[in-house]
PDB file of C-alpha atoms in Angstrom:
ATOM      1  CA  UNK M   1      -5.716 -25.390  27.380  1.00 69.00           C
ATOM      2  CA  UNK M   2      -8.092 -23.756  24.909  1.00 90.00           C
ATOM      3  CA  UNK M   3      -6.901 -20.390  23.535  1.00 97.00           C
ATOM      4  CA  UNK M   4      -9.380 -17.480  24.030  1.00 98.00           C
ATOM      5  CA  UNK M   5      -9.068 -14.940  21.066  1.00 98.00           C
ATOM      6  CA  UNK M   6     -10.982 -11.867  21.369  1.00 98.00           C
ATOM      7  CA  UNK M   7     -11.717  -9.537  18.240  1.00 98.00           C
ATOM      8  CA  UNK M   8     -12.682  -5.887  18.281  1.00 98.00           C
ATOM      9  CA  UNK M   9     -14.341  -5.055  14.975  1.00 97.00           C
ATOM     10  CA  UNK M  10     -17.139  -3.217  13.360  1.00 95.00           C
ATOM     11  CA  UNK M  11     -20.667  -4.597  13.741  1.00 97.00           C
ATOM     12  CA  UNK M  12     -20.358  -8.189  12.258  1.00 97.00           C
ATOM     13  CA  UNK M  13     -23.994  -7.772  10.891  1.00 96.00           C
ATOM     14  CA  UNK M  14     -22.598  -5.086   8.588  1.00 95.00           C
ATOM     15  CA  UNK M  15     -19.541  -6.856   7.058  1.00 96.00           C
ATOM     16  CA  UNK M  16     -19.402  -8.231   3.507  1.00 95.00           C
ATOM     17  CA  UNK M  17     -19.515 -11.895   3.726  1.00 95.00           C
ATOM     18  CA  UNK M  18     -17.804 -12.237   0.403  1.00 95.00           C
ATOM     19  CA  UNK M  19     -14.807  -9.908   1.190  1.00 95.00           C
ATOM     20  CA  UNK M  20     -14.172  -9.602   4.842  1.00 97.00           C
ATOM     21  CA  UNK M  21     -10.721 -10.435   6.077  1.00 97.00           C
ATOM     22  CA  UNK M  22     -11.646 -10.467   9.710  1.00 98.00           C
ATOM     23  CA  UNK M  23     -14.070 -13.209   9.089  1.00 98.00           C
ATOM     24  CA  UNK M  24     -11.304 -15.272   7.357  1.00 98.00           C
ATOM     25  CA  UNK M  25      -9.039 -14.864  10.539  1.00 98.00           C
ATOM     26  CA  UNK M  26     -12.171 -15.889  12.763  1.00 98.00           C
ATOM     27  CA  UNK M  27     -12.656 -19.161  10.666  1.00 98.00           C
ATOM     28  CA  UNK M  28      -9.106 -19.948  10.949  1.00 98.00           C
ATOM     29  CA  UNK M  29      -9.164 -19.374  14.831  1.00 98.00           C
ATOM     30  CA  UNK M  30     -12.240 -21.595  15.118  1.00 98.00           C
ATOM     31  CA  UNK M  31     -10.660 -24.370  12.827  1.00 98.00           C
ATOM     32  CA  UNK M  32      -7.990 -24.435  15.508  1.00 98.00           C
ATOM     33  CA  UNK M  33     -10.485 -25.158  18.171  1.00 97.00           C
ATOM     34  CA  UNK M  34      -9.993 -21.665  19.733  1.00 98.00           C
ATOM     35  CA  UNK M  35     -12.755 -19.807  21.793  1.00 98.00           C
ATOM     36  CA  UNK M  36     -13.863 -16.653  19.983  1.00 98.00           C
ATOM     37  CA  UNK M  37     -15.005 -13.568  21.996  1.00 98.00           C
ATOM     38  CA  UNK M  38     -16.457 -10.678  20.096  1.00 98.00           C
ATOM     39  CA  UNK M  39     -16.597  -7.076  21.008  1.00 98.00           C
ATOM     40  CA  UNK M  40     -17.085  -3.739  19.321  1.00 97.00           C
ATOM     41  CA  UNK M  41     -15.101  -0.553  20.247  1.00 96.00           C
ATOM     42  CA  UNK M  42     -17.862   0.752  22.397  1.00 97.00           C
ATOM     43  CA  UNK M  43     -17.716  -2.389  24.490  1.00 98.00           C
ATOM     44  CA  UNK M  44     -14.205  -1.577  25.950  1.00 98.00           C
ATOM     45  CA  UNK M  45     -13.923   0.351  29.165  1.00 98.00           C
ATOM     46  CA  UNK M  46     -11.872   1.082  32.337  1.00 98.00           C
ATOM     47  CA  UNK M  47     -12.987   0.751  35.885  1.00 98.00           C
ATOM     48  CA  UNK M  48     -10.951   1.319  39.023  1.00 97.00           C
ATOM     49  CA  UNK M  49      -7.696   0.518  37.041  1.00 95.00           C
ATOM     50  CA  UNK M  50      -9.065  -2.667  35.176  1.00 97.00           C
ATOM     51  CA  UNK M  51      -9.819  -2.809  31.608  1.00 98.00           C
ATOM     52  CA  UNK M  52     -13.163  -4.633  30.959  1.00 98.00           C
ATOM     53  CA  UNK M  53     -15.152  -5.294  28.056  1.00 98.00           C
ATOM     54  CA  UNK M  54     -18.728  -6.547  27.370  1.00 98.00           C
ATOM     55  CA  UNK M  55     -17.965  -9.428  25.240  1.00 98.00           C
ATOM     56  CA  UNK M  56     -19.805 -12.303  23.727  1.00 98.00           C
ATOM     57  CA  UNK M  57     -18.827 -15.903  22.731  1.00 98.00           C
ATOM     58  CA  UNK M  58     -19.251 -16.428  19.031  1.00 98.00           C
ATOM     59  CA  UNK M  59     -18.928 -19.099  16.500  1.00 98.00           C
ATOM     60  CA  UNK M  60     -18.612 -18.392  12.716  1.00 98.00           C
ATOM     61  CA  UNK M  61     -19.754 -20.273   9.594  1.00 97.00           C
ATOM     62  CA  UNK M  62     -19.066 -20.261   5.808  1.00 95.00           C
ATOM     63  CA  UNK M  63     -22.762 -19.840   5.293  1.00 96.00           C
ATOM     64  CA  UNK M  64     -23.367 -16.429   3.394  1.00 95.00           C
ATOM     65  CA  UNK M  65     -26.894 -16.437   4.867  1.00 95.00           C
ATOM     66  CA  UNK M  66     -25.905 -16.792   8.456  1.00 96.00           C
ATOM     67  CA  UNK M  67     -21.949 -16.449   9.061  1.00 97.00           C
ATOM     68  CA  UNK M  68     -22.010 -16.010  12.869  1.00 97.00           C
ATOM     69  CA  UNK M  69     -23.731 -17.114  15.937  1.00 98.00           C
ATOM     70  CA  UNK M  70     -23.439 -14.863  18.887  1.00 98.00           C
ATOM     71  CA  UNK M  71     -24.083 -15.845  22.514  1.00 98.00           C
ATOM     72  CA  UNK M  72     -25.080 -13.953  25.602  1.00 98.00           C
ATOM     73  CA  UNK M  73     -22.940 -10.837  26.431  1.00 98.00           C
ATOM     74  CA  UNK M  74     -20.961 -10.977  29.669  1.00 98.00           C
ATOM     75  CA  UNK M  75     -18.356  -8.538  31.335  1.00 98.00           C
ATOM     76  CA  UNK M  76     -14.886  -9.986  31.550  1.00 97.00           C
ATOM     77  CA  UNK M  77     -11.391  -8.526  31.992  1.00 98.00           C
ATOM     78  CA  UNK M  78      -9.617  -8.181  28.545  1.00 98.00           C
ATOM     79  CA  UNK M  79      -6.554  -9.589  30.173  1.00 97.00           C
ATOM     80  CA  UNK M  80      -8.258 -12.982  30.673  1.00 97.00           C
ATOM     81  CA  UNK M  81      -8.040 -13.502  26.912  1.00 98.00           C
ATOM     82  CA  UNK M  82      -4.867 -14.945  25.458  1.00 97.00           C
ATOM     83  CA  UNK M  83      -4.940 -12.754  22.248  1.00 98.00           C
ATOM     84  CA  UNK M  84      -6.927  -9.851  20.781  1.00 98.00           C
ATOM     85  CA  UNK M  85      -7.355  -8.949  17.032  1.00 98.00           C
ATOM     86  CA  UNK M  86      -7.859  -5.192  16.893  1.00 98.00           C
ATOM     87  CA  UNK M  87      -9.737  -5.120  13.571  1.00 97.00           C
ATOM     88  CA  UNK M  88     -11.624  -1.686  13.850  1.00 93.00           C
ATOM     89  CA  UNK M  89     -11.751   0.017  10.452  1.00 89.00           C
ATOM     90  CA  UNK M  90     -10.579   3.689  10.273  1.00 80.00           C
ATOM     91  CA  UNK M  91     -11.210   6.537  10.719  1.00 77.00           C
ATOM     92  CA  UNK M  92      -8.205   6.713  13.043  1.00 80.00           C
ATOM     93  CA  UNK M  93      -9.714   9.343  15.312  1.00 87.00           C
ATOM     94  CA  UNK M  94      -9.508   9.846  19.074  1.00 92.00           C
ATOM     95  CA  UNK M  95     -11.837   7.049  19.849  1.00 94.00           C
ATOM     96  CA  UNK M  96      -9.522   4.789  18.191  1.00 94.00           C
ATOM     97  CA  UNK M  97      -6.585   6.269  20.146  1.00 95.00           C
ATOM     98  CA  UNK M  98      -8.381   5.859  23.429  1.00 96.00           C
ATOM     99  CA  UNK M  99      -9.259   2.165  22.438  1.00 97.00           C
ATOM    100  CA  UNK M 100      -5.407   1.495  21.830  1.00 97.00           C
ATOM    101  CA  UNK M 101      -4.633   3.057  25.311  1.00 97.00           C
ATOM    102  CA  UNK M 102      -7.207   0.581  26.988  1.00 98.00           C
ATOM    103  CA  UNK M 103      -5.790  -2.413  25.072  1.00 98.00           C
ATOM    104  CA  UNK M 104      -2.283  -1.568  25.858  1.00 97.00           C
ATOM    105  CA  UNK M 105      -3.294  -1.478  29.645  1.00 97.00           C
ATOM    106  CA  UNK M 106      -5.020  -4.867  29.268  1.00 97.00           C
ATOM    107  CA  UNK M 107      -1.959  -6.363  27.748  1.00 96.00           C
ATOM    108  CA  UNK M 108       0.051  -5.116  30.706  1.00 94.00           C
ATOM    109  CA  UNK M 109      -2.433  -6.424  33.259  1.00 93.00           C
ATOM    110  CA  UNK M 110      -2.114  -9.910  31.842  1.00 90.00           C
ATOM    111  CA  UNK M 111      -0.111 -11.685  29.206  1.00 91.00           C
ATOM    112  CA  UNK M 112      -2.386 -10.920  26.247  1.00 97.00           C
ATOM    113  CA  UNK M 113      -1.040 -10.702  22.759  1.00 97.00           C
ATOM    114  CA  UNK M 114      -2.510  -7.758  21.121  1.00 98.00           C
ATOM    115  CA  UNK M 115      -2.652  -7.917  17.160  1.00 98.00           C
ATOM    116  CA  UNK M 116      -1.541  -5.412  16.325  1.00 96.00           C
ATOM    117  CA  UNK M 117       0.591  -3.977  19.235  1.00 97.00           C
ATOM    118  CA  UNK M 118      -1.577  -0.852  20.411  1.00 97.00           C
ATOM    119  CA  UNK M 119       1.439   1.482  20.679  1.00 97.00           C
ATOM    120  CA  UNK M 120       2.323   0.575  16.991  1.00 97.00           C
ATOM    121  CA  UNK M 121      -1.206   1.393  15.815  1.00 96.00           C
ATOM    122  CA  UNK M 122      -0.905   4.809  17.545  1.00 94.00           C
ATOM    123  CA  UNK M 123       2.733   5.605  16.285  1.00 94.00           C
ATOM    124  CA  UNK M 124       2.511   4.586  12.709  1.00 95.00           C
ATOM    125  CA  UNK M 125       0.180   6.700  10.423  1.00 92.00           C
ATOM    126  CA  UNK M 126      -0.273   4.381   7.564  1.00 91.00           C
ATOM    127  CA  UNK M 127       0.736   7.137   4.947  1.00 93.00           C
ATOM    128  CA  UNK M 128       3.613   8.667   6.944  1.00 96.00           C
ATOM    129  CA  UNK M 129       4.774   5.125   7.888  1.00 97.00           C
ATOM    130  CA  UNK M 130       5.696   4.582   4.178  1.00 97.00           C
ATOM    131  CA  UNK M 131       8.118   7.575   4.341  1.00 97.00           C
ATOM    132  CA  UNK M 132      10.166   5.726   6.998  1.00 97.00           C
ATOM    133  CA  UNK M 133      11.567   3.920   3.864  1.00 98.00           C
ATOM    134  CA  UNK M 134      12.591   6.691   1.626  1.00 97.00           C
ATOM    135  CA  UNK M 135      14.522   4.281  -0.602  1.00 98.00           C
ATOM    136  CA  UNK M 136      11.134   2.629  -1.538  1.00 98.00           C
ATOM    137  CA  UNK M 137       8.986   5.742  -1.946  1.00 98.00           C
ATOM    138  CA  UNK M 138       8.298   8.173  -4.739  1.00 97.00           C
ATOM    139  CA  UNK M 139       8.799  11.982  -4.149  1.00 98.00           C
ATOM    140  CA  UNK M 140       6.404  12.809  -1.404  1.00 98.00           C
ATOM    141  CA  UNK M 141       5.654  15.921   0.860  1.00 98.00           C
ATOM    142  CA  UNK M 142       3.757  16.034   4.202  1.00 98.00           C
ATOM    143  CA  UNK M 143       2.721  19.504   5.053  1.00 98.00           C
ATOM    144  CA  UNK M 144      -0.258  21.865   5.581  1.00 98.00           C
ATOM    145  CA  UNK M 145       1.396  24.956   4.097  1.00 98.00           C
ATOM    146  CA  UNK M 146      -0.151  26.189   0.791  1.00 97.00           C
ATOM    147  CA  UNK M 147       3.042  27.566  -0.480  1.00 98.00           C
ATOM    148  CA  UNK M 148       4.877  24.208  -0.087  1.00 98.00           C
ATOM    149  CA  UNK M 149       2.070  22.360  -1.759  1.00 98.00           C
ATOM    150  CA  UNK M 150       2.089  24.638  -4.673  1.00 98.00           C
ATOM    151  CA  UNK M 151       5.848  24.399  -4.958  1.00 98.00           C
ATOM    152  CA  UNK M 152       5.536  20.589  -5.032  1.00 98.00           C
ATOM    153  CA  UNK M 153       2.972  20.621  -7.833  1.00 98.00           C
ATOM    154  CA  UNK M 154       5.114  23.109  -9.757  1.00 97.00           C
ATOM    155  CA  UNK M 155       8.087  20.753  -9.543  1.00 98.00           C
ATOM    156  CA  UNK M 156       6.361  17.560 -10.503  1.00 97.00           C
ATOM    157  CA  UNK M 157       3.378  18.899 -12.655  1.00 97.00           C
ATOM    158  CA  UNK M 158       1.359  15.767 -11.996  1.00 97.00           C
ATOM    159  CA  UNK M 159       0.551  15.028  -8.412  1.00 97.00           C
ATOM    160  CA  UNK M 160      -1.866  13.353  -5.991  1.00 97.00           C
ATOM    161  CA  UNK M 161      -2.932  15.191  -2.902  1.00 97.00           C
ATOM    162  CA  UNK M 162      -4.658  12.994  -0.140  1.00 95.00           C
ATOM    163  CA  UNK M 163      -5.543  13.350   3.609  1.00 93.00           C
ATOM    164  CA  UNK M 164      -3.396  11.311   6.241  1.00 91.00           C
ATOM    165  CA  UNK M 165      -6.514   9.770   7.812  1.00 83.00           C
ATOM    166  CA  UNK M 166      -8.391   8.517   4.792  1.00 75.00           C
ATOM    167  CA  UNK M 167      -9.270   4.862   3.789  1.00 72.00           C
ATOM    168  CA  UNK M 168     -10.637   3.131   0.756  1.00 67.00           C
ATOM    169  CA  UNK M 169      -9.411   6.030  -1.591  1.00 71.00           C
ATOM    170  CA  UNK M 170     -11.619   8.640  -0.165  1.00 80.00           C
ATOM    171  CA  UNK M 171     -10.672  12.264  -0.680  1.00 85.00           C
ATOM    172  CA  UNK M 172      -7.807  11.440  -3.002  1.00 92.00           C
ATOM    173  CA  UNK M 173      -7.262  14.240  -5.731  1.00 95.00           C
ATOM    174  CA  UNK M 174      -5.084  14.161  -8.984  1.00 95.00           C
ATOM    175  CA  UNK M 175      -3.894  17.589 -10.136  1.00 96.00           C
ATOM    176  CA  UNK M 176      -2.277  17.697 -13.568  1.00 96.00           C
ATOM    177  CA  UNK M 177      -0.041  20.265 -15.091  1.00 96.00           C
ATOM    178  CA  UNK M 178      -2.569  22.858 -15.720  1.00 95.00           C
ATOM    179  CA  UNK M 179      -3.354  22.948 -12.043  1.00 94.00           C
ATOM    180  CA  UNK M 180      -7.122  23.141 -12.508  1.00 93.00           C
ATOM    181  CA  UNK M 181      -8.818  23.795  -9.062  1.00 94.00           C
ATOM    182  CA  UNK M 182      -5.403  23.611  -7.231  1.00 97.00           C
ATOM    183  CA  UNK M 183      -6.285  26.245  -4.752  1.00 96.00           C
ATOM    184  CA  UNK M 184      -9.689  24.913  -3.821  1.00 96.00           C
ATOM    185  CA  UNK M 185      -8.445  21.324  -3.503  1.00 97.00           C
ATOM    186  CA  UNK M 186      -5.707  22.595  -1.108  1.00 97.00           C
ATOM    187  CA  UNK M 187      -8.137  24.656   0.909  1.00 97.00           C
ATOM    188  CA  UNK M 188     -10.566  21.600   1.160  1.00 96.00           C
ATOM    189  CA  UNK M 189      -7.992  19.017   2.184  1.00 96.00           C
ATOM    190  CA  UNK M 190      -6.076  21.198   4.597  1.00 97.00           C
ATOM    191  CA  UNK M 191      -9.062  22.653   5.822  1.00 96.00           C
ATOM    192  CA  UNK M 192      -7.653  26.283   5.151  1.00 97.00           C
ATOM    193  CA  UNK M 193      -4.150  25.408   6.337  1.00 97.00           C
ATOM    194  CA  UNK M 194      -5.253  23.790   9.504  1.00 97.00           C
ATOM    195  CA  UNK M 195      -4.819  19.957   8.770  1.00 96.00           C
ATOM    196  CA  UNK M 196      -1.666  18.354   7.440  1.00 97.00           C
ATOM    197  CA  UNK M 197      -1.893  16.345   4.156  1.00 97.00           C
ATOM    198  CA  UNK M 198       0.239  14.452   1.916  1.00 96.00           C
ATOM    199  CA  UNK M 199       1.391  15.253  -1.683  1.00 98.00           C
ATOM    200  CA  UNK M 200       2.966  12.605  -3.864  1.00 97.00           C
ATOM    201  CA  UNK M 201       4.213  12.491  -7.432  1.00 97.00           C
ATOM    202  CA  UNK M 202       1.540  10.864  -9.659  1.00 97.00           C
ATOM    203  CA  UNK M 203       2.510   7.309 -10.757  1.00 96.00           C
ATOM    204  CA  UNK M 204       1.231   6.428 -14.107  1.00 94.00           C
ATOM    205  CA  UNK M 205       1.751   2.728 -13.256  1.00 94.00           C
ATOM    206  CA  UNK M 206      -1.529   2.967 -11.436  1.00 92.00           C
ATOM    207  CA  UNK M 207      -3.267   1.933 -14.461  1.00 90.00           C
ATOM    208  CA  UNK M 208      -1.888  -1.516 -13.970  1.00 89.00           C
ATOM    209  CA  UNK M 209      -3.029  -1.551 -10.347  1.00 91.00           C
ATOM    210  CA  UNK M 210      -2.230  -0.457  -6.700  1.00 93.00           C
ATOM    211  CA  UNK M 211      -0.944  -3.632  -5.477  1.00 96.00           C
ATOM    212  CA  UNK M 212      -1.618  -4.904  -1.838  1.00 97.00           C
ATOM    213  CA  UNK M 213       1.060  -7.154  -0.360  1.00 98.00           C
ATOM    214  CA  UNK M 214       0.180  -8.755   3.081  1.00 98.00           C
ATOM    215  CA  UNK M 215       2.894  -9.133   5.557  1.00 98.00           C
ATOM    216  CA  UNK M 216       2.617 -11.748   8.344  1.00 98.00           C
ATOM    217  CA  UNK M 217       5.282 -11.182  11.229  1.00 98.00           C
ATOM    218  CA  UNK M 218       7.447  -9.380   8.746  1.00 98.00           C
ATOM    219  CA  UNK M 219       7.236 -12.006   5.820  1.00 98.00           C
ATOM    220  CA  UNK M 220       5.186 -11.278   2.685  1.00 98.00           C
ATOM    221  CA  UNK M 221       2.552 -13.493   1.342  1.00 98.00           C
ATOM    222  CA  UNK M 222       4.037 -14.527  -2.115  1.00 98.00           C
ATOM    223  CA  UNK M 223       1.012 -13.238  -4.095  1.00 98.00           C
ATOM    224  CA  UNK M 224      -0.451  -9.654  -3.931  1.00 98.00           C
ATOM    225  CA  UNK M 225      -3.723  -8.237  -5.107  1.00 97.00           C
ATOM    226  CA  UNK M 226      -3.389  -5.683  -7.725  1.00 96.00           C
ATOM    227  CA  UNK M 227      -6.320  -3.339  -7.538  1.00 92.00           C
ATOM    228  CA  UNK M 228      -7.036  -1.850 -10.875  1.00 89.00           C
ATOM    229  CA  UNK M 229      -8.937   1.419 -11.354  1.00 79.00           C
ATOM    230  CA  UNK M 230     -11.970   1.685 -13.560  1.00 73.00           C
ATOM    231  CA  UNK M 231     -11.879   3.876 -16.545  1.00 67.00           C
ATOM    232  CA  UNK M 232     -11.471   7.502 -15.533  1.00 57.00           C
ATOM    233  CA  UNK M 233     -10.318   6.933 -11.979  1.00 60.00           C
ATOM    234  CA  UNK M 234      -6.922   7.393 -10.444  1.00 57.00           C
ATOM    235  CA  UNK M 235      -7.775   5.066  -7.509  1.00 52.00           C
ATOM    236  CA  UNK M 236      -7.564   1.368  -7.485  1.00 51.00           C
ATOM    237  CA  UNK M 237      -9.052   0.834  -4.003  1.00 54.00           C
ATOM    238  CA  UNK M 238     -11.660  -1.968  -4.132  1.00 58.00           C
ATOM    239  CA  UNK M 239     -14.026   0.416  -2.130  1.00 59.00           C
ATOM    240  CA  UNK M 240     -13.753   2.981  -4.844  1.00 52.00           C
ATOM    241  CA  UNK M 241     -14.613   0.540  -7.620  1.00 60.00           C
ATOM    242  CA  UNK M 242     -11.393  -1.110  -8.421  1.00 71.00           C
ATOM    243  CA  UNK M 243     -11.080  -4.629  -9.764  1.00 83.00           C
ATOM    244  CA  UNK M 244      -8.761  -7.047  -7.763  1.00 87.00           C
ATOM    245  CA  UNK M 245      -6.268  -9.314  -9.661  1.00 94.00           C
ATOM    246  CA  UNK M 246      -3.993 -11.539  -7.964  1.00 96.00           C
ATOM    247  CA  UNK M 247      -0.331 -11.643  -9.156  1.00 96.00           C
ATOM    248  CA  UNK M 248       2.966 -13.110  -7.822  1.00 97.00           C
ATOM    249  CA  UNK M 249       5.355 -10.590  -6.226  1.00 98.00           C
ATOM    250  CA  UNK M 250       8.101  -9.146  -8.422  1.00 97.00           C
ATOM    251  CA  UNK M 251      11.738  -9.127  -7.407  1.00 98.00           C
ATOM    252  CA  UNK M 252      11.209  -5.292  -6.738  1.00 98.00           C
ATOM    253  CA  UNK M 253       8.201  -6.004  -4.484  1.00 98.00           C
ATOM    254  CA  UNK M 254       9.993  -8.632  -2.574  1.00 98.00           C
ATOM    255  CA  UNK M 255      12.843  -6.194  -2.194  1.00 98.00           C
ATOM    256  CA  UNK M 256      10.433  -3.641  -0.809  1.00 98.00           C
ATOM    257  CA  UNK M 257       8.887  -6.189   1.466  1.00 98.00           C
ATOM    258  CA  UNK M 258      12.474  -6.985   2.731  1.00 98.00           C
ATOM    259  CA  UNK M 259      13.178  -3.261   3.527  1.00 98.00           C
ATOM    260  CA  UNK M 260      10.015  -2.913   5.575  1.00 98.00           C
ATOM    261  CA  UNK M 261       9.522  -6.430   7.189  1.00 98.00           C
ATOM    262  CA  UNK M 262      12.186  -6.184   9.968  1.00 98.00           C
ATOM    263  CA  UNK M 263      10.522  -2.809  11.338  1.00 98.00           C
ATOM    264  CA  UNK M 264       7.131  -4.559  11.224  1.00 98.00           C
ATOM    265  CA  UNK M 265       8.596  -7.510  13.261  1.00 97.00           C
ATOM    266  CA  UNK M 266      10.461  -5.272  15.737  1.00 97.00           C
ATOM    267  CA  UNK M 267       7.395  -3.130  16.339  1.00 97.00           C
ATOM    268  CA  UNK M 268       5.026  -6.053  17.086  1.00 95.00           C
ATOM    269  CA  UNK M 269       3.075  -5.493  13.854  1.00 98.00           C
ATOM    270  CA  UNK M 270       1.971  -9.206  13.118  1.00 98.00           C
ATOM    271  CA  UNK M 271      -0.362  -8.271  10.200  1.00 98.00           C
ATOM    272  CA  UNK M 272       0.251  -5.419   7.709  1.00 98.00           C
ATOM    273  CA  UNK M 273      -0.707  -4.530   4.138  1.00 98.00           C
ATOM    274  CA  UNK M 274       1.880  -2.607   1.908  1.00 98.00           C
ATOM    275  CA  UNK M 275       0.527  -0.722  -1.073  1.00 97.00           C
ATOM    276  CA  UNK M 276       2.881  -0.587  -4.000  1.00 97.00           C
ATOM    277  CA  UNK M 277       2.396   1.285  -7.329  1.00 97.00           C
ATOM    278  CA  UNK M 278       4.829   0.265  -9.961  1.00 96.00           C
ATOM    279  CA  UNK M 279       8.316   0.274  -8.242  1.00 97.00           C
ATOM    280  CA  UNK M 280       7.203   2.379  -5.302  1.00 98.00           C
ATOM    281  CA  UNK M 281       5.812   1.894  -1.725  1.00 98.00           C
ATOM    282  CA  UNK M 282       2.914   4.313  -1.025  1.00 96.00           C
ATOM    283  CA  UNK M 283       1.365   3.012   2.243  1.00 96.00           C
ATOM    284  CA  UNK M 284       1.988   0.740   5.089  1.00 97.00           C
ATOM    285  CA  UNK M 285      -1.505  -0.345   6.445  1.00 95.00           C
ATOM    286  CA  UNK M 286      -1.464  -1.601  10.096  1.00 96.00           C
ATOM    287  CA  UNK M 287      -4.932  -0.838  11.346  1.00 93.00           C
ATOM    288  CA  UNK M 288      -7.282  -3.368   9.587  1.00 93.00           C
ATOM    289  CA  UNK M 289      -5.503  -4.571   6.338  1.00 95.00           C
ATOM    290  CA  UNK M 290      -7.841  -6.350   3.873  1.00 95.00           C
ATOM    291  CA  UNK M 291      -7.560  -8.536   0.689  1.00 96.00           C
ATOM    292  CA  UNK M 292      -7.189 -11.872   2.411  1.00 98.00           C
ATOM    293  CA  UNK M 293     -10.398 -13.415   0.860  1.00 97.00           C
ATOM    294  CA  UNK M 294      -9.439 -12.289  -2.663  1.00 96.00           C
ATOM    295  CA  UNK M 295      -5.954 -13.855  -2.394  1.00 98.00           C
ATOM    296  CA  UNK M 296      -7.293 -17.095  -0.747  1.00 98.00           C
ATOM    297  CA  UNK M 297      -9.885 -17.524  -3.461  1.00 97.00           C
ATOM    298  CA  UNK M 298      -7.495 -16.928  -6.634  1.00 96.00           C
ATOM    299  CA  UNK M 299      -4.615 -18.893  -5.310  1.00 97.00           C
ATOM    300  CA  UNK M 300      -5.872 -21.573  -2.945  1.00 97.00           C
ATOM    301  CA  UNK M 301      -4.292 -19.875   0.049  1.00 98.00           C
ATOM    302  CA  UNK M 302      -5.357 -19.823   3.767  1.00 98.00           C
ATOM    303  CA  UNK M 303      -3.739 -16.455   4.856  1.00 98.00           C
ATOM    304  CA  UNK M 304      -5.974 -16.392   7.979  1.00 98.00           C
ATOM    305  CA  UNK M 305      -4.553 -19.645   9.112  1.00 98.00           C
ATOM    306  CA  UNK M 306      -0.967 -18.509   8.398  1.00 98.00           C
ATOM    307  CA  UNK M 307      -1.696 -15.730  10.813  1.00 98.00           C
ATOM    308  CA  UNK M 308      -3.142 -17.931  13.363  1.00 98.00           C
ATOM    309  CA  UNK M 309      -0.162 -20.131  13.279  1.00 98.00           C
ATOM    310  CA  UNK M 310       2.079 -17.130  13.964  1.00 98.00           C
ATOM    311  CA  UNK M 311      -0.116 -16.041  16.857  1.00 98.00           C
ATOM    312  CA  UNK M 312      -0.064 -19.641  18.271  1.00 97.00           C
ATOM    313  CA  UNK M 313       3.762 -19.745  17.975  1.00 97.00           C
ATOM    314  CA  UNK M 314       3.950 -16.319  19.868  1.00 97.00           C
ATOM    315  CA  UNK M 315       1.676 -17.579  22.530  1.00 96.00           C
ATOM    316  CA  UNK M 316       3.646 -20.605  22.923  1.00 94.00           C
ATOM    317  CA  UNK M 317       6.692 -18.453  23.622  1.00 92.00           C
ATOM    318  CA  UNK M 318       5.104 -16.496  26.515  1.00 86.00           C
ATOM    319  CA  UNK M 319       6.743 -16.930  29.737  1.00 80.00           C
ATOM    320  CA  UNK M 320       5.011 -19.157  32.006  1.00 68.00           C
TER     321      UNK M 320
END
């Protein structure tokens, strides 16, 4: 029986052919002979207890001029799919949460494997998730209180303040010992004390890169992508202009992966991205991790196929 795999993603017309990780996953699924069913977040809906979606059959190509061919949309129950890749990029807003509820219901109505598990997507904020492993993290504070943020800055002198729901390095501030604009930065990020943010000790090793380690079913890909900031930047994110350089994982990074891996596996998080600066874990990305294409190109890997192999194994383990 042919495997039917769905994907919930941002409009495929808008992705970067050169960099998009979801496209790598779809190439791998198609190489296995699986049917691909495409949908966007807006296409999911609930009617009389059934989770439905307006979805379209799709084929993908490695042609940078035309990387997909989408067929006619049709309404189907999401539970008719064998697996669904939830690859909608942040922001992690109420609409994202509603989508996870619908996908969770669909999984219960059939035997559909959700990648990643919808409840895990809701439960594990990508920045706070890292703090579940304090042995791996730098000094960190999560609060919306002005006084605690000021005390943290006074203690460590050189700190990073960042929102909990950002992506691509947006709205990340470095405040050095002199504390220039400390007050206005706190006001801006916390929206005058109404939104919680994260404070973290500044890690000077960022000059050597913010390393993305991809995890598949709790196991690390043996190479990571060090995203190196441009001159004058404290952010290595590729979206913020950083340069990606692939490197083998160090002993410390393998240790961090071993600390986090069992929790990822237990929570049904089949695909995740750990962010490591120097010796420290800073984020655990579970919503829509990237960097597949860069690592594939630099090391001759096929990370998308590694993930599809794991999905196939999980599907074969389903009860009849």
